[in-house]
Amino acid sequence: PPEKVFNLPLYSGFLVIDTRDAAGFNSGHIATAHNFPPFPAGCSHETKLAQVEALLSSFLDYTPDHYNPVVLYSDGSEPSEATLRWLAEWFWDVKQRNLTVTAPACQPGNIRSGPHIVEEEPYIPERAFFDQVIAHTQALWRIIGGFAAFHAMFPTLCRSQTGDLLQPSPAFIVPGVFLGSRVFSLASESLEAFNITHLILPEGVPQPEEISCLTCRVRDSDEQNMGPCFAAAAAFIAEAVEDGDVVCVQLFGRSRSAALVIAFLIRHRQMS
């Protein structure tokens, strides 16, 4: 689902591949995505490998920080879906058979599926990058609903250019509820990007203008009793969500914010 990809967290740098056509990609895509357009009808296997080569080269300017999982998405059309399936199947075939790039990828047609070569070879950036992907990727994630579904939920993470740096984002919990963190900024532009209208904050933190806030007087301590805050916080979140607003629980710690969100889910969503 789109929210699972968003919560990787996507801003920290993952491999994302968009199999829509160039026009669709250039009109808007996940900011960190690279385009792998649908194959021409009836194209050869060599042509497909040449396109893989071009994809590898495009990643060299924006090397990701994480190789697992690799995220793929299409637009739902048959050409885009067929290309996504081919790329996924080809990747797993290469990985499972312990194959790799065996020639420089700077010339047309130089990607081959062949056994690892043991003798010393010159350093080739594309090959080194590909070997890292093969070695570390354990899962391929396909976004259900494709780009349209992701854009509908998280338009602020979509751009018309590749390589834009994404700012730290809160974690998506359920529609209308985000879980903040120490790295998520409370600047107005950050709040507006996620349509956040309500905040739950610890005592002493300045409250942003035009944002409804609930203050919790709780210390960041293992001995802190969170009980008195549960009812008030859960009711605050529930009322905001019912009104169509968006809440971010931002107590600047690992457990206090999560505890309040869990209280809301138990009390108002009947989760256990």
PDB file of C-alpha atoms in Angstrom:
ATOM      1  CA  PRO A   1       0.000   0.000   0.000  1.00  0.00           C
ATOM      2  CA  PRO A   2       1.166   3.608  -0.551  1.00  0.00           C
ATOM      3  CA  GLU A   3       1.349   4.277   3.200  1.00  0.00           C
ATOM      4  CA  LYS A   4       3.763   1.378   3.729  1.00  0.00           C
ATOM      5  CA  VAL A   5       6.133   2.857   1.142  1.00  0.00           C
ATOM      6  CA  PHE A   6       5.745   6.317   2.692  1.00  0.00           C
ATOM      7  CA  ASN A   7       6.674   4.918   6.103  1.00  0.00           C
ATOM      8  CA  LEU A   8       9.936   3.262   4.984  1.00  0.00           C
ATOM      9  CA  PRO A   9      10.636   6.241   5.549  1.00  0.00           C
ATOM     10  CA  LEU A  10      10.858   7.180   1.889  1.00  0.00           C
ATOM     11  CA  TYR A  11      12.777  10.413   2.561  1.00  0.00           C
ATOM     12  CA  SER A  12      15.819   8.479   3.822  1.00  0.00           C
ATOM     13  CA  GLY A  13      16.804   7.280   0.330  1.00  0.00           C
ATOM     14  CA  PHE A  14      15.493   4.108  -1.313  1.00  0.00           C
ATOM     15  CA  LEU A  15      15.573   2.775  -4.864  1.00  0.00           C
ATOM     16  CA  VAL A  16      12.283   3.733  -6.500  1.00  0.00           C
ATOM     17  CA  ILE A  17      11.517   2.815 -10.140  1.00  0.00           C
ATOM     18  CA  ASP A  18       8.644   4.274 -12.182  1.00  0.00           C
ATOM     19  CA  THR A  19       7.579   2.197 -15.226  1.00  0.00           C
ATOM     20  CA  ARG A  20       5.243   4.783 -16.750  1.00  0.00           C
ATOM     21  CA  ASP A  21       6.011   6.448 -20.071  1.00  0.00           C
ATOM     22  CA  ALA A  22       8.263   9.503 -20.157  1.00  0.00           C
ATOM     23  CA  ALA A  23       5.371  11.945 -20.510  1.00  0.00           C
ATOM     24  CA  GLY A  24       3.651  10.592 -17.421  1.00  0.00           C
ATOM     25  CA  PHE A  25       6.897  10.537 -15.461  1.00  0.00           C
ATOM     26  CA  ASN A  26       7.827  14.098 -16.416  1.00  0.00           C
ATOM     27  CA  SER A  27       4.402  15.372 -15.412  1.00  0.00           C
ATOM     28  CA  GLY A  28       4.993  14.187 -11.855  1.00  0.00           C
ATOM     29  CA  HIS A  29       6.452  11.249  -9.932  1.00  0.00           C
ATOM     30  CA  ILE A  30       7.695  10.231  -6.497  1.00  0.00           C
ATOM     31  CA  ALA A  31      10.548  12.663  -5.930  1.00  0.00           C
ATOM     32  CA  THR A  32      13.259  10.006  -5.600  1.00  0.00           C
ATOM     33  CA  ALA A  33      12.021   7.814  -8.483  1.00  0.00           C
ATOM     34  CA  HIS A  34      13.841   7.024 -11.720  1.00  0.00           C
ATOM     35  CA  ASN A  35      12.063   6.320 -14.967  1.00  0.00           C
ATOM     36  CA  PHE A  36      12.112   2.917 -16.670  1.00  0.00           C
ATOM     37  CA  PRO A  37       9.589   3.486 -19.480  1.00  0.00           C
ATOM     38  CA  PRO A  38       7.549   0.693 -21.088  1.00  0.00           C
ATOM     39  CA  PHE A  39       9.379  -1.358 -23.678  1.00  0.00           C
ATOM     40  CA  PRO A  40       8.531  -0.803 -27.354  1.00  0.00           C
ATOM     41  CA  ALA A  41       6.260  -3.514 -28.710  1.00  0.00           C
ATOM     42  CA  GLY A  42       8.221  -6.547 -29.869  1.00  0.00           C
ATOM     43  CA  CYS A  43      11.616  -5.266 -28.721  1.00  0.00           C
ATOM     44  CA  SER A  44      14.475  -7.717 -28.291  1.00  0.00           C
ATOM     45  CA  HIS A  45      16.017  -8.963 -25.059  1.00  0.00           C
ATOM     46  CA  GLU A  46      19.146  -6.987 -25.916  1.00  0.00           C
ATOM     47  CA  THR A  47      17.094  -3.793 -26.167  1.00  0.00           C
ATOM     48  CA  LYS A  48      15.620  -4.468 -22.744  1.00  0.00           C
ATOM     49  CA  LEU A  49      19.065  -4.990 -21.249  1.00  0.00           C
ATOM     50  CA  ALA A  50      20.252  -1.738 -22.809  1.00  0.00           C
ATOM     51  CA  GLN A  51      17.389   0.010 -21.019  1.00  0.00           C
ATOM     52  CA  VAL A  52      18.494  -1.591 -17.739  1.00  0.00           C
ATOM     53  CA  GLU A  53      21.959  -0.203 -18.443  1.00  0.00           C
ATOM     54  CA  ALA A  54      20.543   3.295 -18.847  1.00  0.00           C
ATOM     55  CA  LEU A  55      18.634   2.911 -15.576  1.00  0.00           C
ATOM     56  CA  LEU A  56      21.804   1.907 -13.720  1.00  0.00           C
ATOM     57  CA  SER A  57      23.640   4.920 -15.109  1.00  0.00           C
ATOM     58  CA  SER A  58      20.847   7.257 -13.997  1.00  0.00           C
ATOM     59  CA  PHE A  59      21.191   6.086 -10.401  1.00  0.00           C
ATOM     60  CA  LEU A  60      24.881   7.003 -10.227  1.00  0.00           C
ATOM     61  CA  ASP A  61      24.054  10.692  -9.768  1.00  0.00           C
ATOM     62  CA  TYR A  62      21.635   9.963  -6.911  1.00  0.00           C
ATOM     63  CA  THR A  63      23.010   6.897  -5.155  1.00  0.00           C
ATOM     64  CA  PRO A  64      20.440   5.664  -2.625  1.00  0.00           C
ATOM     65  CA  ASP A  65      21.223   5.083   1.029  1.00  0.00           C
ATOM     66  CA  HIS A  66      19.197   1.867   1.191  1.00  0.00           C
ATOM     67  CA  TYR A  67      18.932  -1.079  -1.181  1.00  0.00           C
ATOM     68  CA  ASN A  68      16.154  -2.982   0.525  1.00  0.00           C
ATOM     69  CA  PRO A  69      13.380  -2.937  -0.454  1.00  0.00           C
ATOM     70  CA  VAL A  70      13.389  -1.714  -4.040  1.00  0.00           C
ATOM     71  CA  VAL A  71      10.083   0.029  -4.808  1.00  0.00           C
ATOM     72  CA  LEU A  72       8.374  -0.211  -8.200  1.00  0.00           C
ATOM     73  CA  TYR A  73       5.158   1.301  -9.497  1.00  0.00           C
ATOM     74  CA  SER A  74       3.254   1.610 -12.782  1.00  0.00           C
ATOM     75  CA  ASP A  75       0.201   3.449 -14.087  1.00  0.00           C
ATOM     76  CA  GLY A  76      -1.858   0.283 -14.458  1.00  0.00           C
ATOM     77  CA  SER A  77      -1.682   0.172 -18.263  1.00  0.00           C
ATOM     78  CA  GLU A  78      -0.654  -3.111 -19.865  1.00  0.00           C
ATOM     79  CA  PRO A  79       2.681  -1.788 -21.287  1.00  0.00           C
ATOM     80  CA  SER A  80       3.647  -0.278 -17.934  1.00  0.00           C
ATOM     81  CA  GLU A  81       2.561  -3.387 -16.002  1.00  0.00           C
ATOM     82  CA  ALA A  82       4.326  -5.731 -18.419  1.00  0.00           C
ATOM     83  CA  THR A  83       7.556  -3.766 -18.098  1.00  0.00           C
ATOM     84  CA  LEU A  84       7.317  -3.795 -14.299  1.00  0.00           C
ATOM     85  CA  ARG A  85       6.787  -7.573 -14.303  1.00  0.00           C
ATOM     86  CA  TRP A  86       9.712  -8.147 -16.679  1.00  0.00           C
ATOM     87  CA  LEU A  87      12.039  -5.990 -14.579  1.00  0.00           C
ATOM     88  CA  ALA A  88      11.054  -7.792 -11.366  1.00  0.00           C
ATOM     89  CA  GLU A  89      11.418 -11.248 -12.923  1.00  0.00           C
ATOM     90  CA  TRP A  90      14.741 -10.374 -14.544  1.00  0.00           C
ATOM     91  CA  PHE A  91      16.101  -8.982 -11.286  1.00  0.00           C
ATOM     92  CA  TRP A  92      15.203 -12.089  -9.276  1.00  0.00           C
ATOM     93  CA  ASP A  93      16.568 -14.347 -11.986  1.00  0.00           C
ATOM     94  CA  VAL A  94      19.911 -12.525 -11.844  1.00  0.00           C
ATOM     95  CA  LYS A  95      19.942 -12.573  -8.044  1.00  0.00           C
ATOM     96  CA  GLN A  96      18.951 -16.217  -7.603  1.00  0.00           C
ATOM     97  CA  ARG A  97      21.391 -17.487 -10.213  1.00  0.00           C
ATOM     98  CA  ASN A  98      24.225 -15.399  -8.741  1.00  0.00           C
ATOM     99  CA  LEU A  99      24.787 -13.528 -11.985  1.00  0.00           C
ATOM    100  CA  THR A 100      26.040 -10.004 -12.481  1.00  0.00           C
ATOM    101  CA  VAL A 101      27.117  -7.356 -14.933  1.00  0.00           C
ATOM    102  CA  THR A 102      30.257  -8.653 -16.659  1.00  0.00           C
ATOM    103  CA  ALA A 103      31.285  -5.763 -18.894  1.00  0.00           C
ATOM    104  CA  PRO A 104      31.496  -1.964 -18.690  1.00  0.00           C
ATOM    105  CA  ALA A 105      28.067  -0.391 -18.841  1.00  0.00           C
ATOM    106  CA  CYS A 106      29.290   2.753 -20.583  1.00  0.00           C
ATOM    107  CA  GLN A 107      28.841   1.309 -24.069  1.00  0.00           C
ATOM    108  CA  PRO A 108      25.608   0.083 -25.712  1.00  0.00           C
ATOM    109  CA  GLY A 109      24.736  -3.519 -25.072  1.00  0.00           C
ATOM    110  CA  ASN A 110      27.361  -4.158 -22.415  1.00  0.00           C
ATOM    111  CA  ILE A 111      25.053  -5.598 -19.767  1.00  0.00           C
ATOM    112  CA  ARG A 112      25.207  -9.379 -19.774  1.00  0.00           C
ATOM    113  CA  SER A 113      23.841 -12.052 -17.513  1.00  0.00           C
ATOM    114  CA  GLY A 114      26.870 -14.176 -16.762  1.00  0.00           C
ATOM    115  CA  PRO A 115      28.757 -15.838 -13.901  1.00  0.00           C
ATOM    116  CA  HIS A 116      30.771 -13.714 -11.498  1.00  0.00           C
ATOM    117  CA  ILE A 117      34.302 -13.211 -12.809  1.00  0.00           C
ATOM    118  CA  VAL A 118      36.989 -13.862 -10.240  1.00  0.00           C
ATOM    119  CA  GLU A 119      39.983 -12.227 -11.925  1.00  0.00           C
ATOM    120  CA  GLU A 120      40.787  -8.612 -11.152  1.00  0.00           C
ATOM    121  CA  GLU A 121      38.942  -6.088 -13.326  1.00  0.00           C
ATOM    122  CA  PRO A 122      38.945  -2.299 -13.595  1.00  0.00           C
ATOM    123  CA  TYR A 123      36.482  -0.457 -11.375  1.00  0.00           C
ATOM    124  CA  ILE A 124      33.212   0.162 -13.230  1.00  0.00           C
ATOM    125  CA  PRO A 125      30.730   2.366 -11.319  1.00  0.00           C
ATOM    126  CA  GLU A 126      27.631   0.843 -12.937  1.00  0.00           C
ATOM    127  CA  ARG A 127      28.776  -2.672 -12.160  1.00  0.00           C
ATOM    128  CA  ALA A 128      29.743  -1.802  -8.589  1.00  0.00           C
ATOM    129  CA  PHE A 129      26.338  -0.218  -8.024  1.00  0.00           C
ATOM    130  CA  PHE A 130      24.506  -3.172  -9.577  1.00  0.00           C
ATOM    131  CA  ASP A 131      26.443  -5.630  -7.432  1.00  0.00           C
ATOM    132  CA  GLN A 132      25.441  -3.667  -4.315  1.00  0.00           C
ATOM    133  CA  VAL A 133      21.794  -3.851  -5.329  1.00  0.00           C
ATOM    134  CA  ILE A 134      21.983  -7.593  -6.035  1.00  0.00           C
ATOM    135  CA  ALA A 135      23.812  -8.283  -2.769  1.00  0.00           C
ATOM    136  CA  HIS A 136      21.564  -6.258  -0.446  1.00  0.00           C
ATOM    137  CA  THR A 137      18.072  -6.280  -1.939  1.00  0.00           C
ATOM    138  CA  GLN A 138      15.852  -8.895  -0.350  1.00  0.00           C
ATOM    139  CA  ALA A 139      12.441  -7.643  -1.436  1.00  0.00           C
ATOM    140  CA  LEU A 140      10.731  -5.796  -4.270  1.00  0.00           C
ATOM    141  CA  TRP A 141       7.705  -3.734  -3.281  1.00  0.00           C
ATOM    142  CA  ARG A 142       5.026  -2.868  -5.835  1.00  0.00           C
ATOM    143  CA  ILE A 143       2.810   0.091  -4.928  1.00  0.00           C
ATOM    144  CA  ILE A 144      -0.801  -1.055  -5.052  1.00  0.00           C
ATOM    145  CA  GLY A 145      -2.733   1.403  -7.194  1.00  0.00           C
ATOM    146  CA  GLY A 146       0.462   2.757  -8.732  1.00  0.00           C
ATOM    147  CA  PHE A 147       1.442   6.399  -8.869  1.00  0.00           C
ATOM    148  CA  ALA A 148      -2.154   7.638  -8.810  1.00  0.00           C
ATOM    149  CA  ALA A 149      -2.801   5.985  -5.440  1.00  0.00           C
ATOM    150  CA  PHE A 150       0.431   7.286  -3.928  1.00  0.00           C
ATOM    151  CA  HIS A 151      -0.108  10.814  -5.243  1.00  0.00           C
ATOM    152  CA  ALA A 152      -3.660  10.880  -3.884  1.00  0.00           C
ATOM    153  CA  MET A 153      -2.377  10.154  -0.366  1.00  0.00           C
ATOM    154  CA  PHE A 154       0.995  11.919  -0.343  1.00  0.00           C
ATOM    155  CA  PRO A 155       1.127  14.613  -3.044  1.00  0.00           C
ATOM    156  CA  THR A 156       3.832  16.531  -1.188  1.00  0.00           C
ATOM    157  CA  LEU A 157       6.329  13.715  -1.919  1.00  0.00           C
ATOM    158  CA  CYS A 158       5.728  13.958  -5.670  1.00  0.00           C
ATOM    159  CA  ARG A 159       7.762  16.177  -7.980  1.00  0.00           C
ATOM    160  CA  SER A 160       8.389  16.822 -11.664  1.00  0.00           C
ATOM    161  CA  GLN A 161      12.169  16.476 -11.255  1.00  0.00           C
ATOM    162  CA  THR A 162      14.276  13.565  -9.998  1.00  0.00           C
ATOM    163  CA  GLY A 163      16.776  14.003  -7.214  1.00  0.00           C
ATOM    164  CA  ASP A 164      14.913  16.533  -5.093  1.00  0.00           C
ATOM    165  CA  LEU A 165      15.810  16.041  -1.455  1.00  0.00           C
ATOM    166  CA  LEU A 166      12.869  15.078   0.706  1.00  0.00           C
ATOM    167  CA  GLN A 167      12.559  16.551   4.164  1.00  0.00           C
ATOM    168  CA  PRO A 168      11.916  14.243   7.136  1.00  0.00           C
ATOM    169  CA  SER A 169       8.248  13.392   7.346  1.00  0.00           C
ATOM    170  CA  PRO A 170       5.987  12.050  10.089  1.00  0.00           C
ATOM    171  CA  ALA A 171       4.825   8.432  10.028  1.00  0.00           C
ATOM    172  CA  PHE A 172       1.368   7.736   8.628  1.00  0.00           C
ATOM    173  CA  ILE A 173      -0.806   5.790  11.083  1.00  0.00           C
ATOM    174  CA  VAL A 174      -4.386   5.955   9.785  1.00  0.00           C
ATOM    175  CA  PRO A 175      -6.117   8.618   7.675  1.00  0.00           C
ATOM    176  CA  GLY A 176      -5.954  11.844   9.632  1.00  0.00           C
ATOM    177  CA  VAL A 177      -3.280  10.726  12.094  1.00  0.00           C
ATOM    178  CA  PHE A 178       0.496  11.115  11.863  1.00  0.00           C
ATOM    179  CA  LEU A 179       3.182  10.174  14.375  1.00  0.00           C
ATOM    180  CA  GLY A 180       5.904  12.800  14.644  1.00  0.00           C
ATOM    181  CA  SER A 181       9.565  12.442  15.571  1.00  0.00           C
ATOM    182  CA  ARG A 182      12.547  14.485  16.675  1.00  0.00           C
ATOM    183  CA  VAL A 183      13.536  15.151  13.056  1.00  0.00           C
ATOM    184  CA  PHE A 184      10.130  16.304  11.797  1.00  0.00           C
ATOM    185  CA  SER A 185       9.988  20.082  11.681  1.00  0.00           C
ATOM    186  CA  LEU A 186       7.059  22.063  13.089  1.00  0.00           C
ATOM    187  CA  ALA A 187       7.708  24.876  10.630  1.00  0.00           C
ATOM    188  CA  SER A 188       4.552  26.083   8.889  1.00  0.00           C
ATOM    189  CA  GLU A 189       5.660  24.731   5.499  1.00  0.00           C
ATOM    190  CA  SER A 190       6.161  21.245   6.953  1.00  0.00           C
ATOM    191  CA  LEU A 191       2.746  21.253   8.619  1.00  0.00           C
ATOM    192  CA  GLU A 192       1.060  22.571   5.489  1.00  0.00           C
ATOM    193  CA  ALA A 193       2.739  19.895   3.356  1.00  0.00           C
ATOM    194  CA  PHE A 194       0.818  17.206   5.250  1.00  0.00           C
ATOM    195  CA  ASN A 195      -2.321  19.307   5.874  1.00  0.00           C
ATOM    196  CA  ILE A 196      -1.712  19.101   9.629  1.00  0.00           C
ATOM    197  CA  THR A 197      -4.230  21.199  11.528  1.00  0.00           C
ATOM    198  CA  HIS A 198      -3.847  19.771  15.055  1.00  0.00           C
ATOM    199  CA  LEU A 199      -0.803  18.987  17.196  1.00  0.00           C
ATOM    200  CA  ILE A 200      -0.228  17.212  20.489  1.00  0.00           C
ATOM    201  CA  LEU A 201       2.888  18.732  22.032  1.00  0.00           C
ATOM    202  CA  PRO A 202       4.868  18.446  25.271  1.00  0.00           C
ATOM    203  CA  GLU A 203       4.792  21.282  27.750  1.00  0.00           C
ATOM    204  CA  GLY A 204       7.155  24.150  26.943  1.00  0.00           C
ATOM    205  CA  VAL A 205       7.195  23.764  23.166  1.00  0.00           C
ATOM    206  CA  PRO A 206       6.054  26.880  21.246  1.00  0.00           C
ATOM    207  CA  GLN A 207       2.721  26.350  19.572  1.00  0.00           C
ATOM    208  CA  PRO A 208       2.568  27.155  15.845  1.00  0.00           C
ATOM    209  CA  GLU A 209       0.085  29.820  14.850  1.00  0.00           C
ATOM    210  CA  GLU A 210      -3.281  28.760  13.412  1.00  0.00           C
ATOM    211  CA  ILE A 211      -2.807  25.194  14.677  1.00  0.00           C
ATOM    212  CA  SER A 212      -5.048  23.641  17.333  1.00  0.00           C
ATOM    213  CA  CYS A 213      -2.799  22.236  20.036  1.00  0.00           C
ATOM    214  CA  LEU A 214      -3.137  19.976  23.043  1.00  0.00           C
ATOM    215  CA  THR A 215      -0.327  20.155  25.599  1.00  0.00           C
ATOM    216  CA  CYS A 216       0.681  17.059  27.551  1.00  0.00           C
ATOM    217  CA  ARG A 217       2.627  17.569  30.757  1.00  0.00           C
ATOM    218  CA  VAL A 218       4.723  14.422  30.571  1.00  0.00           C
ATOM    219  CA  ARG A 219       8.467  13.994  31.023  1.00  0.00           C
ATOM    220  CA  ASP A 220      10.622  11.864  28.724  1.00  0.00           C
ATOM    221  CA  SER A 221      11.286   9.311  31.451  1.00  0.00           C
ATOM    222  CA  ASP A 222      10.767   5.591  31.965  1.00  0.00           C
ATOM    223  CA  GLU A 223       9.020   6.411  35.252  1.00  0.00           C
ATOM    224  CA  GLN A 224       6.512   8.809  33.685  1.00  0.00           C
ATOM    225  CA  ASN A 225       2.861   7.798  34.175  1.00  0.00           C
ATOM    226  CA  MET A 226       1.117   8.458  30.853  1.00  0.00           C
ATOM    227  CA  GLY A 227      -2.306   7.392  32.109  1.00  0.00           C
ATOM    228  CA  PRO A 228      -3.711  10.885  32.779  1.00  0.00           C
ATOM    229  CA  CYS A 229      -3.010  11.921  29.167  1.00  0.00           C
ATOM    230  CA  PHE A 230      -4.584   8.944  27.413  1.00  0.00           C
ATOM    231  CA  ALA A 231      -8.248   9.958  27.571  1.00  0.00           C
ATOM    232  CA  ALA A 232      -7.678  13.610  26.676  1.00  0.00           C
ATOM    233  CA  ALA A 233      -5.283  12.836  23.815  1.00  0.00           C
ATOM    234  CA  ALA A 234      -7.454  10.068  22.370  1.00  0.00           C
ATOM    235  CA  ALA A 235     -10.535  12.308  22.457  1.00  0.00           C
ATOM    236  CA  PHE A 236      -8.589  15.203  20.876  1.00  0.00           C
ATOM    237  CA  ILE A 237      -7.431  12.992  18.002  1.00  0.00           C
ATOM    238  CA  ALA A 238     -10.839  11.380  17.505  1.00  0.00           C
ATOM    239  CA  GLU A 239     -12.667  14.715  17.349  1.00  0.00           C
ATOM    240  CA  ALA A 240     -10.199  16.157  14.851  1.00  0.00           C
ATOM    241  CA  VAL A 241     -10.359  13.112  12.567  1.00  0.00           C
ATOM    242  CA  GLU A 242     -14.167  13.080  12.731  1.00  0.00           C
ATOM    243  CA  ASP A 243     -14.154  16.709  11.578  1.00  0.00           C
ATOM    244  CA  GLY A 244     -11.909  15.844   8.631  1.00  0.00           C
ATOM    245  CA  ASP A 245      -8.792  17.422  10.124  1.00  0.00           C
ATOM    246  CA  VAL A 246      -5.283  15.986  10.475  1.00  0.00           C
ATOM    247  CA  VAL A 247      -3.426  15.427  13.754  1.00  0.00           C
ATOM    248  CA  CYS A 248       0.279  14.934  14.363  1.00  0.00           C
ATOM    249  CA  VAL A 249       1.357  13.600  17.756  1.00  0.00           C
ATOM    250  CA  GLN A 250       4.738  15.203  18.382  1.00  0.00           C
ATOM    251  CA  LEU A 251       6.184  14.613  21.841  1.00  0.00           C
ATOM    252  CA  PHE A 252       9.788  14.429  20.592  1.00  0.00           C
ATOM    253  CA  GLY A 253      10.576  10.955  21.842  1.00  0.00           C
ATOM    254  CA  ARG A 254      10.360   7.300  20.855  1.00  0.00           C
ATOM    255  CA  SER A 255       7.618   6.131  23.178  1.00  0.00           C
ATOM    256  CA  ARG A 256       5.426   8.957  24.496  1.00  0.00           C
ATOM    257  CA  SER A 257       3.952   9.868  21.096  1.00  0.00           C
ATOM    258  CA  ALA A 258       3.433   6.230  20.199  1.00  0.00           C
ATOM    259  CA  ALA A 259       1.703   5.572  23.520  1.00  0.00           C
ATOM    260  CA  LEU A 260      -0.861   8.302  22.845  1.00  0.00           C
ATOM    261  CA  VAL A 261      -1.496   7.081  19.313  1.00  0.00           C
ATOM    262  CA  ILE A 262      -1.997   3.535  20.608  1.00  0.00           C
ATOM    263  CA  ALA A 263      -4.438   4.849  23.212  1.00  0.00           C
ATOM    264  CA  PHE A 264      -6.468   6.461  20.420  1.00  0.00           C
ATOM    265  CA  LEU A 265      -6.460   3.286  18.316  1.00  0.00           C
ATOM    266  CA  ILE A 266      -7.607   1.162  21.273  1.00  0.00           C
ATOM    267  CA  ARG A 267     -10.274   3.561  22.502  1.00  0.00           C
ATOM    268  CA  HIS A 268     -11.687   4.757  19.186  1.00  0.00           C
ATOM    269  CA  ARG A 269     -10.744   2.140  16.574  1.00  0.00           C
ATOM    270  CA  GLN A 270     -11.244  -0.920  18.766  1.00  0.00           C
ATOM    271  CA  MET A 271      -7.757  -2.212  18.070  1.00  0.00           C
ATOM    272  CA  SER A 272      -5.983  -4.418  20.551  1.00  0.00           C
TER     273      SER A 272
END
